Amino acid sequence: MNKLEQLRQEAVEKITEVKNLNGLNDLRVLYLGKKGPVQELMKAMKDLPKEEKPAFGQKVNELKKELSQFIEERKEALAKLEMEAKIEKEKIDITLPGRVPELGTMHPLNLVRQELEDLFIGLGYQVIEGDDIVDDLYCFERANIPKDHPARDMQDSLYINPERLLRTHTTAIQMVVLEQSAPDKAIKVVCPGKVYRRDDDDATHSHQFMQMEGLVIGEHVTLADLKGTLEFAAKKLFGDERKVRFRPSFFPFTEPSVEVDVSCHICGGKGCPTCKGTGWIEVLGAGEVHPNVLKMAGYDPEKWNGFAFGIGIERMAMLKYGIDDIRHFYTNDKRFTSTFKRFE
Ligand code: DAH
């Protein structure tokens, strides 16, 4: 009986002190398991005098029951504590700002291209893209650029074979659109895309760059329409105070041909380094579509006429965002491209 009482005290003490469920389980096995002391006491009963057996048996059973119950209570309490500790440890602070995944940004050239597209779509133009590799026929022949013209020089153009080349200007798309629309459809399109030339890259030249061709064909399209259109575009892009001026020029596919200047958006026309002191910035080439071009595509130049223009996208972007080196567009430095996020 003494031993039993001693065992009871020892077990209760240990079970009270145990700090976790694993330890509690060990104690359960230790005291109540098959080889444990309680079981030992049960076995020892056989050596007792007969009359003592029932009372002792009852005591051992009571002890077994008491310890089991106590272990259950402790188990619940420890489980609760462990859960609380786990919750505390894994606590998520939902007020912390999340990690923002890094998103890409629009490339400045695409920003300008999109702005131009939106502008011309607003004026009723369609956007048409062509192939980068084109027939010499559309790049030069149909553009009224004769066989011996320097623009065709192998030095300037990137030929795939004698008949096919990487387009040197988006005017090649213009010629395809003309052929597809002839002989009697009016046209109002802009054709953006990459163009390629054999050029040594420097601050203002790139062997690959972007243009946007414009083409309007109708029965009464005048140079005044061209001027009005470009004036509208210049104001939209560079501000309401912009003025546009035409200077006579030459392109084989237009007659008359003009080069178009916009009054400087930096100095407002007074003269500054951006406009090299002239107050004007050259932005594009344009003109009335040459009768030969119309004829070759299948239009009757007596009845149909129109205008065309070619915009350099890099030049527009450089002017608009004050970029001083064309190579920035193509070196894919994230510090450069991410600057344009605020314009999106
Ligand atoms: N194709 C010319 C170039 O690459 C740009 C150009 C000038 C296009 C006048 C035109 C135009 O449509 O009318 O330099």
PDB file of N, CA and C in Angstrom, residues 5 33 69 100 123 193 254:
ATOM      1  N   GLU A   5       1.010   4.208  -2.790  1.00  0.00           N
ATOM      2  CA  GLU A   5       0.846   5.637  -2.489  1.00  0.00           C
ATOM      3  C   GLU A   5       2.041   6.451  -3.011  1.00  0.00           C
ATOM      4  N   GLY A  33       1.738   1.559 -18.941  1.00  0.00           N
ATOM      5  CA  GLY A  33       2.030   0.574 -19.984  1.00  0.00           C
ATOM      6  C   GLY A  33       2.170  -0.838 -19.417  1.00  0.00           C
ATOM      7  N   GLN A  69      -7.259   9.342 -15.893  1.00  0.00           N
ATOM      8  CA  GLN A  69      -8.101  10.548 -15.944  1.00  0.00           C
ATOM      9  C   GLN A  69      -7.243  11.812 -15.912  1.00  0.00           C
ATOM     10  N   VAL A 100       4.845  43.372 -53.618  1.00  0.00           N
ATOM     11  CA  VAL A 100       4.260  43.697 -54.919  1.00  0.00           C
ATOM     12  C   VAL A 100       5.089  43.026 -56.023  1.00  0.00           C
ATOM     13  N   LEU A 123      -9.233  59.855 -85.947  1.00  0.00           N
ATOM     14  CA  LEU A 123      -9.513  60.602 -87.184  1.00  0.00           C
ATOM     15  C   LEU A 123     -10.083  59.676 -88.269  1.00  0.00           C
ATOM     16  N   GLY A 193       5.604  50.094 -87.927  1.00  0.00           N
ATOM     17  CA  GLY A 193       6.419  48.876 -87.960  1.00  0.00           C
ATOM     18  C   GLY A 193       7.909  49.154 -87.896  1.00  0.00           C
ATOM     19  N   THR A 254       6.533  60.904-103.795  1.00  0.00           N
ATOM     20  CA  THR A 254       5.571  62.000-103.602  1.00  0.00           C
ATOM     21  C   THR A 254       5.922  63.174-104.508  1.00  0.00           C
TER      22      THR A 254
END
